[in-house]
PDB file of C-alpha atoms in Angstrom:
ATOM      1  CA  UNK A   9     -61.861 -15.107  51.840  1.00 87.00           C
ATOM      2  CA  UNK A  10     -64.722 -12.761  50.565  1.00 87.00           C
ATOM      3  CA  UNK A  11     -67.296 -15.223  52.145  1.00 90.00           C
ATOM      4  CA  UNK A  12     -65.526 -14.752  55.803  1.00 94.00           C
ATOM      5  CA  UNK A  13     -64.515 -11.475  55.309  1.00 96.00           C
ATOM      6  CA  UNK A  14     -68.296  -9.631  55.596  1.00 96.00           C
ATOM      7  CA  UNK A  15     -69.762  -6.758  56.898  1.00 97.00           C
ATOM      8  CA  UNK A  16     -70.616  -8.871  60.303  1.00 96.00           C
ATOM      9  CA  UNK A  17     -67.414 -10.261  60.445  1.00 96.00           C
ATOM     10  CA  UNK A  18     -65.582  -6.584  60.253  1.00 97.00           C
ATOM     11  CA  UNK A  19     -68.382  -5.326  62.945  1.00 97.00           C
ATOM     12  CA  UNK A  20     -67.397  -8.217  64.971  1.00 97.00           C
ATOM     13  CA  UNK A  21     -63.826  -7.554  65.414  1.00 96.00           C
ATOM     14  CA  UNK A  22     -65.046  -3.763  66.238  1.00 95.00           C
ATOM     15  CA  UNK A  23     -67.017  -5.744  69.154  1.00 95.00           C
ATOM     16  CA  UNK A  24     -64.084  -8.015  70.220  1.00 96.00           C
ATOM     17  CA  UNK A  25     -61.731  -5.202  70.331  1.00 94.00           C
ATOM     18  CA  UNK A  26     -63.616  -2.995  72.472  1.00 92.00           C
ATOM     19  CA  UNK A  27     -64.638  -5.389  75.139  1.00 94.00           C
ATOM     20  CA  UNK A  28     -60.859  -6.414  75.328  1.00 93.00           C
ATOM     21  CA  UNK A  29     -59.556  -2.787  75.540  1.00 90.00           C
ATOM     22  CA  UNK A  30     -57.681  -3.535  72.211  1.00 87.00           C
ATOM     23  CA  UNK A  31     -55.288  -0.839  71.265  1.00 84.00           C
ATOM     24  CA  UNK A  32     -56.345   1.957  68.868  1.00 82.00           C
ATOM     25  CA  UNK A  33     -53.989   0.973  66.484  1.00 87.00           C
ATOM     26  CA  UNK A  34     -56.686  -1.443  65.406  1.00 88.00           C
ATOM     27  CA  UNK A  35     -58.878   1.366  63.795  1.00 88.00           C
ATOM     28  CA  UNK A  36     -56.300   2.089  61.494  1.00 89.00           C
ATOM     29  CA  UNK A  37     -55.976  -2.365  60.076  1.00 93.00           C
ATOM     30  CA  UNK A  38     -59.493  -3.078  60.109  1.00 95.00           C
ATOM     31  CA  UNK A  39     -60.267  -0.223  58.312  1.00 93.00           C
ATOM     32  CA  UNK A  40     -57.667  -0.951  55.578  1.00 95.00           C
ATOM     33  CA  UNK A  41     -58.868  -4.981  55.714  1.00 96.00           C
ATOM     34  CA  UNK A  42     -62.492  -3.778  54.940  1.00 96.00           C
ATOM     35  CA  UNK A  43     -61.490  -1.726  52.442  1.00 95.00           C
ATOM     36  CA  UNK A  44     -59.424  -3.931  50.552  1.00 95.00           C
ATOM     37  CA  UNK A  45     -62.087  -6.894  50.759  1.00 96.00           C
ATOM     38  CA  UNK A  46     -64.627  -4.300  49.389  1.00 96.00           C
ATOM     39  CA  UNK A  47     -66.755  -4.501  52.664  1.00 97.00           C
ATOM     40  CA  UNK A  48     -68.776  -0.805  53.364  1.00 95.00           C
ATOM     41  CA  UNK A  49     -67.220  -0.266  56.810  1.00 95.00           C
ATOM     42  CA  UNK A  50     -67.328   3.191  57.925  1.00 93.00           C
ATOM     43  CA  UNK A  51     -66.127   5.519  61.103  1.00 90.00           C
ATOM     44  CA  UNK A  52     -70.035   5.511  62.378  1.00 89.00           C
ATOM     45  CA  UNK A  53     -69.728   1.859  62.788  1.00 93.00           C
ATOM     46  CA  UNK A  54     -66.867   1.913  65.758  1.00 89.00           C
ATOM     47  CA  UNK A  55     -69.755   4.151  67.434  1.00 86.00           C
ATOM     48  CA  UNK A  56     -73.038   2.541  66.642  1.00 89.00           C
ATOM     49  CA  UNK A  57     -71.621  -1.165  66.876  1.00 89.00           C
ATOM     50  CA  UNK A  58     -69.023  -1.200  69.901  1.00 86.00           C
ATOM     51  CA  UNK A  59     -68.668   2.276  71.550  1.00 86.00           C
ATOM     52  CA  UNK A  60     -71.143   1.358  74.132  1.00 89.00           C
ATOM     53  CA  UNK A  61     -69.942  -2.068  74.844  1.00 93.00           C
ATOM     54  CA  UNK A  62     -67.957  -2.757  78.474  1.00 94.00           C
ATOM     55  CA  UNK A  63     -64.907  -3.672  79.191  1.00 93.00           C
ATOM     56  CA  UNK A  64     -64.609  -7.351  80.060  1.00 96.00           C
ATOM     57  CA  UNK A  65     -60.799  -7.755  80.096  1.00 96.00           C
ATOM     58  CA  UNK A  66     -58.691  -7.340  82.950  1.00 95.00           C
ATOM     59  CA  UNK A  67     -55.420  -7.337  81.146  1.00 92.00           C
ATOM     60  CA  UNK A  68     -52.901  -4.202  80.949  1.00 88.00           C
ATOM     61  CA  UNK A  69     -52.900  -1.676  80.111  1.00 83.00           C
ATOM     62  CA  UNK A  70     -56.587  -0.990  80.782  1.00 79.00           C
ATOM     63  CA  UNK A  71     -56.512  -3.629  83.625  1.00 83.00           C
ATOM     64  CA  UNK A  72     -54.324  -5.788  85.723  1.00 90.00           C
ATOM     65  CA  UNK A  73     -52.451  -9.300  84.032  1.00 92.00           C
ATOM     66  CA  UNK A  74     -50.602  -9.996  81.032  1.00 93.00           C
ATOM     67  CA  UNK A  75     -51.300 -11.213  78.241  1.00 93.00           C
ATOM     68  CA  UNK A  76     -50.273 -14.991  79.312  1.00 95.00           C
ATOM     69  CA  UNK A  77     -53.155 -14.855  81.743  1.00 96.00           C
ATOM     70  CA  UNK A  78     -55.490 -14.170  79.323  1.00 96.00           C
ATOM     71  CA  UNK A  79     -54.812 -16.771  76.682  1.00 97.00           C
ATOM     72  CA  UNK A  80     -54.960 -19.401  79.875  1.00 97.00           C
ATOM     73  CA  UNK A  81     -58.426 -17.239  80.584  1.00 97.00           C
ATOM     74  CA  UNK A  82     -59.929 -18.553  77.242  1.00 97.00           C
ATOM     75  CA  UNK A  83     -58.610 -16.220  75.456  1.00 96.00           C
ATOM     76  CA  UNK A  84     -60.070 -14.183  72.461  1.00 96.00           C
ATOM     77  CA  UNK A  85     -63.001 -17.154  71.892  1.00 97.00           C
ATOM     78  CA  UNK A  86     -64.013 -16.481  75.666  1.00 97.00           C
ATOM     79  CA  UNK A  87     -64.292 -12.854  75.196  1.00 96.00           C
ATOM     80  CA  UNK A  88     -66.396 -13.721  71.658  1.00 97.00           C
ATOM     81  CA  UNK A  89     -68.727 -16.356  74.042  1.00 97.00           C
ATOM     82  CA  UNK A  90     -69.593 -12.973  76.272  1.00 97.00           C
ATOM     83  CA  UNK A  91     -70.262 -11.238  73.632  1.00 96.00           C
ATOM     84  CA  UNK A  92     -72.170 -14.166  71.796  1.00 97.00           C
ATOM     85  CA  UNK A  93     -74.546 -14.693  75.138  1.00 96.00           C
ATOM     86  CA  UNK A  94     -75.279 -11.119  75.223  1.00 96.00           C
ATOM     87  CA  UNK A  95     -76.434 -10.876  71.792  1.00 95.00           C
ATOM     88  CA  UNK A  96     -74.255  -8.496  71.033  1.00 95.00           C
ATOM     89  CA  UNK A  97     -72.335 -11.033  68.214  1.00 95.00           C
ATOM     90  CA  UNK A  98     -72.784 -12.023  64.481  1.00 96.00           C
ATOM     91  CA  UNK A  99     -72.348 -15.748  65.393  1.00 95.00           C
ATOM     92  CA  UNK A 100     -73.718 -16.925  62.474  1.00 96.00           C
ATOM     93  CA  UNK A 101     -70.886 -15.082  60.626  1.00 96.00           C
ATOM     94  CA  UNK A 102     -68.810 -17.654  58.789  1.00 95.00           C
ATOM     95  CA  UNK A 103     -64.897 -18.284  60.338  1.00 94.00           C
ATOM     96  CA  UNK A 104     -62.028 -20.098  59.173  1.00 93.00           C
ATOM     97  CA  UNK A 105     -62.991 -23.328  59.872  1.00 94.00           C
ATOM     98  CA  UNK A 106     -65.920 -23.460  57.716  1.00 94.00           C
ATOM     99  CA  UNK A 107     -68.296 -23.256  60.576  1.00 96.00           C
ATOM    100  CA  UNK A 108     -70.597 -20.445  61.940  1.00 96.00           C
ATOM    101  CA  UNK A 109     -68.821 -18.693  65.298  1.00 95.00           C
ATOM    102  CA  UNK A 110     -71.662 -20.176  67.081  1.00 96.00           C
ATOM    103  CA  UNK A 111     -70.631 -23.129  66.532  1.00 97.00           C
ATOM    104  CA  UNK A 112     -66.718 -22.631  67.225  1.00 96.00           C
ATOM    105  CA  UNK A 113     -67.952 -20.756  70.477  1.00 97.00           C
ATOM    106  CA  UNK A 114     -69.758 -23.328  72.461  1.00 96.00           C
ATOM    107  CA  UNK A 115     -68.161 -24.592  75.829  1.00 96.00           C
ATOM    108  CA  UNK A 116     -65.853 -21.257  75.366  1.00 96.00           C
ATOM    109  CA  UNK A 117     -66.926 -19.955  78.615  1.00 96.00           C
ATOM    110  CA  UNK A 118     -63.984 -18.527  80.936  1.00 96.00           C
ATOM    111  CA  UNK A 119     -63.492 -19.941  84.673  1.00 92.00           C
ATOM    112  CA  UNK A 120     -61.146 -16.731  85.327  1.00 96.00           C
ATOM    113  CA  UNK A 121     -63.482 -14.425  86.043  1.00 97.00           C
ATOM    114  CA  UNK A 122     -60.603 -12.241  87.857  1.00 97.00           C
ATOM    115  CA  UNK A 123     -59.524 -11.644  84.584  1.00 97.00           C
ATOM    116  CA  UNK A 124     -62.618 -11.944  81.797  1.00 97.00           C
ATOM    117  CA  UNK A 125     -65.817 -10.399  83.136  1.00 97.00           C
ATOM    118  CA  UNK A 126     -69.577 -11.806  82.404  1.00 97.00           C
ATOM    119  CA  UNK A 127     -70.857  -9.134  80.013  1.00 96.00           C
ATOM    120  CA  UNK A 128     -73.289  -8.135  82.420  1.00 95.00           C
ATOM    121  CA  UNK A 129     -70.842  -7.392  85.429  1.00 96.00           C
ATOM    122  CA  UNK A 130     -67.924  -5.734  83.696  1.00 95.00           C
ATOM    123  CA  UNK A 131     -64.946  -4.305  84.269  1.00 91.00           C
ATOM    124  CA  UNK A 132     -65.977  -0.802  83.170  1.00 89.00           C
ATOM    125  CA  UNK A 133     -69.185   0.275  81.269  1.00 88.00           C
ATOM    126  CA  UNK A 134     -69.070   1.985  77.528  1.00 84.00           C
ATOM    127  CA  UNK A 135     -65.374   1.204  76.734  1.00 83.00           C
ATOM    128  CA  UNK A 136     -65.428   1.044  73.510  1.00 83.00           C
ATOM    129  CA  UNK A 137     -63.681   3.357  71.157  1.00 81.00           C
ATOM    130  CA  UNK A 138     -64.830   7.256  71.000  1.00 77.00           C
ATOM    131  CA  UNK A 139     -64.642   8.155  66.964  1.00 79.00           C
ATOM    132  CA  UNK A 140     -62.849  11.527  66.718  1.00 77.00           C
ATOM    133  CA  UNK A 141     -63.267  13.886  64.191  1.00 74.00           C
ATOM    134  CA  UNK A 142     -61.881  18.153  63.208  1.00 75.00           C
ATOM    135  CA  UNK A 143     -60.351  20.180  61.203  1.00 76.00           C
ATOM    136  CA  UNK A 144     -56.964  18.200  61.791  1.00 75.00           C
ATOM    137  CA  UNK A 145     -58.468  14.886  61.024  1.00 74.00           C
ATOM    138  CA  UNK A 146     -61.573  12.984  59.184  1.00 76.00           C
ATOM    139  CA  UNK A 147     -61.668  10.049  61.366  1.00 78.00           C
ATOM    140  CA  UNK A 148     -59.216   9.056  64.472  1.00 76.00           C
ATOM    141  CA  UNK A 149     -60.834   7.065  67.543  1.00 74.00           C
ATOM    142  CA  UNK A 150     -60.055   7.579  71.729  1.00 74.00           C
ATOM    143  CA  UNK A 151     -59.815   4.239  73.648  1.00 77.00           C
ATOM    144  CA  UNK A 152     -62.194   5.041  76.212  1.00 76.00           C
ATOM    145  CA  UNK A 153     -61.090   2.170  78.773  1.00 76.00           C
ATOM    146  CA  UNK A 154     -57.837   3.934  79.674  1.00 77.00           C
ATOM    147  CA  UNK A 155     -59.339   7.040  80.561  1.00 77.00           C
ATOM    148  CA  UNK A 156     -59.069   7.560  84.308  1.00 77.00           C
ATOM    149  CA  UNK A 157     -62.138   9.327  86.250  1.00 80.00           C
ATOM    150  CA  UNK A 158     -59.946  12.213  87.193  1.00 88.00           C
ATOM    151  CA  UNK A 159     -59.196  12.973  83.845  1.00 84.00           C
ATOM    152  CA  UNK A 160     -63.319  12.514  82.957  1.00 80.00           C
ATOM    153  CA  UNK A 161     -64.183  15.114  85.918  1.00 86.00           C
ATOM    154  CA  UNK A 162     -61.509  17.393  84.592  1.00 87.00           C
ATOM    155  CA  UNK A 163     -61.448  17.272  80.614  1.00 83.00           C
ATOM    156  CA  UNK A 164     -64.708  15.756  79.820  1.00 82.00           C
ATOM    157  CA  UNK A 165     -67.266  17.069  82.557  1.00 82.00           C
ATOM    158  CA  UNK A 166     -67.601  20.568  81.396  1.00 85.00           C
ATOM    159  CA  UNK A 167     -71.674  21.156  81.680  1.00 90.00           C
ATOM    160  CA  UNK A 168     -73.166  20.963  77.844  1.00 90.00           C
ATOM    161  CA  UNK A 169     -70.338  20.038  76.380  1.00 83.00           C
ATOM    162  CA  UNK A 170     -70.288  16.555  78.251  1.00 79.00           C
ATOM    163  CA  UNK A 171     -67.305  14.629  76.135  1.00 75.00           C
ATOM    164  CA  UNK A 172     -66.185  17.116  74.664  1.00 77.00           C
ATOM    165  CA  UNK A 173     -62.437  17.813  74.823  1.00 75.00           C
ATOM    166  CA  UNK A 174     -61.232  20.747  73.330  1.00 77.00           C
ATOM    167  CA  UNK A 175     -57.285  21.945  72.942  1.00 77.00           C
ATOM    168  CA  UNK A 176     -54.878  24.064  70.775  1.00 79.00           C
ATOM    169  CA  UNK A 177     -53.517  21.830  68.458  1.00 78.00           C
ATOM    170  CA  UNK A 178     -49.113  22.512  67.559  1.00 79.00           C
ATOM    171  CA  UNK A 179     -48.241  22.233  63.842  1.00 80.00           C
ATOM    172  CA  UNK A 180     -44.261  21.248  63.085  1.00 80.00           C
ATOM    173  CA  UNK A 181     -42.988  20.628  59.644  1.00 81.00           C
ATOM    174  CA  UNK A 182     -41.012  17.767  60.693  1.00 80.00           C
ATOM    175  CA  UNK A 183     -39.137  16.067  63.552  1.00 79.00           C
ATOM    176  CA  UNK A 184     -36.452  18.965  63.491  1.00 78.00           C
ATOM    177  CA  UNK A 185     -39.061  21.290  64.635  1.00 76.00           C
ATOM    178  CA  UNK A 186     -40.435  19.384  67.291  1.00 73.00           C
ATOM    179  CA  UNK A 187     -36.551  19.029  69.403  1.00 69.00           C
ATOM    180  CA  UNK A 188     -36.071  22.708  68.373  1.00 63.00           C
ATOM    181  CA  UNK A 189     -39.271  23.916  70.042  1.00 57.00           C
ATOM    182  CA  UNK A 190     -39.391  21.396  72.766  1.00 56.00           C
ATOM    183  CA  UNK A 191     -35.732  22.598  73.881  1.00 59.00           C
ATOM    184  CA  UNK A 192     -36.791  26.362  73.405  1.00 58.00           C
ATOM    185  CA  UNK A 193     -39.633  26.096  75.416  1.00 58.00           C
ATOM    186  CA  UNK A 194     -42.017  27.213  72.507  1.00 57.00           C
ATOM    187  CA  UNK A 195     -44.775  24.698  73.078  1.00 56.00           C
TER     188      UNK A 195
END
């Protein structure tokens, strides 16, 4: 495993995720799967490596079909090809089958382009994930691709501080708390 499990095979599930509006859950696994292989992946990476990538996947809840659609689409090795022919892939990373992605990639291209975009004619521009940092937190991330322009104009539009989304955070000791002051009306 520790010759498939590198540095360029961590940073390209960071890619793959992004372009396919993958949930933010995935911060928390690949993180863990670096760390226990002993691969140097840090929060800087989801920004310098896949924040600026677009989304390509029209499937819910950032876009339109199911899942179902999207595995008949090509599925995960179409979304890889896009990223492959944009140079924006490690696809001489080593995979499972003893071969370089590159090589597991060709003929992967997608004829449903309702529902995987070319690279260069996405769905939505810089989709990827948003790191997020405070005094809460050391490292959380934001998946961009389900934030909706209103909310942008509102939240994130505020001149100078472009992005920046600022809030009073509510502290509960437990699940107790959070019924107590939810039915008070102490939020």
């Amino acid at each position: 495993p520790s010759r498939i499990l590198t540095r360029e095979s961590f940073l390209n599930a960071l890619a793959v995720v992004s372009v396919a509006g993958g949930s933010s859950n995935a911060q928390v696994h690949i993180m863990a799967m670096a760390r226990h292989a002993g691969v140097d992946l840090r929060p800087e990476d989801w920004t310098q490596h896949a924040y600026d990538l677009p989304l390509l996947l029209n499937m819910q809840p950032a876009g339109k079909y199911l899942g179902e659609r999207f595995f008949r689409a090509g599925g995960v090795p179409a979304l890889m090809w896009e990223l492959q022919q944009a140079g924006r892939l490690h696809a001489d990373a080593l995979s499972v089958t003893g071969k370089a992605l590159a090589d597991n990639l060709q003929g992967r291209e997608t004829r449903d382009r309702e529902v995987i975009f070319p690279f260069d004619a996405p769905l939505m521009e810089k989709a990827g994930f948003l790191v997020l940092h405070g005094n809460l937190f050391d490292f959380g991330i934001l998946k961009t691709s389900v934030i909706s322009e209103s909310f942008r104009q509102r939240y994130l539009s505020q001149p100078g501080a472009e992005g920046i989304f600022e809030a009073r955070a509510v502290v509960f000791e437990g699940a107790d708390d959070v019924d107590v002051s939810a039915d008070g009306g102490t939020l």
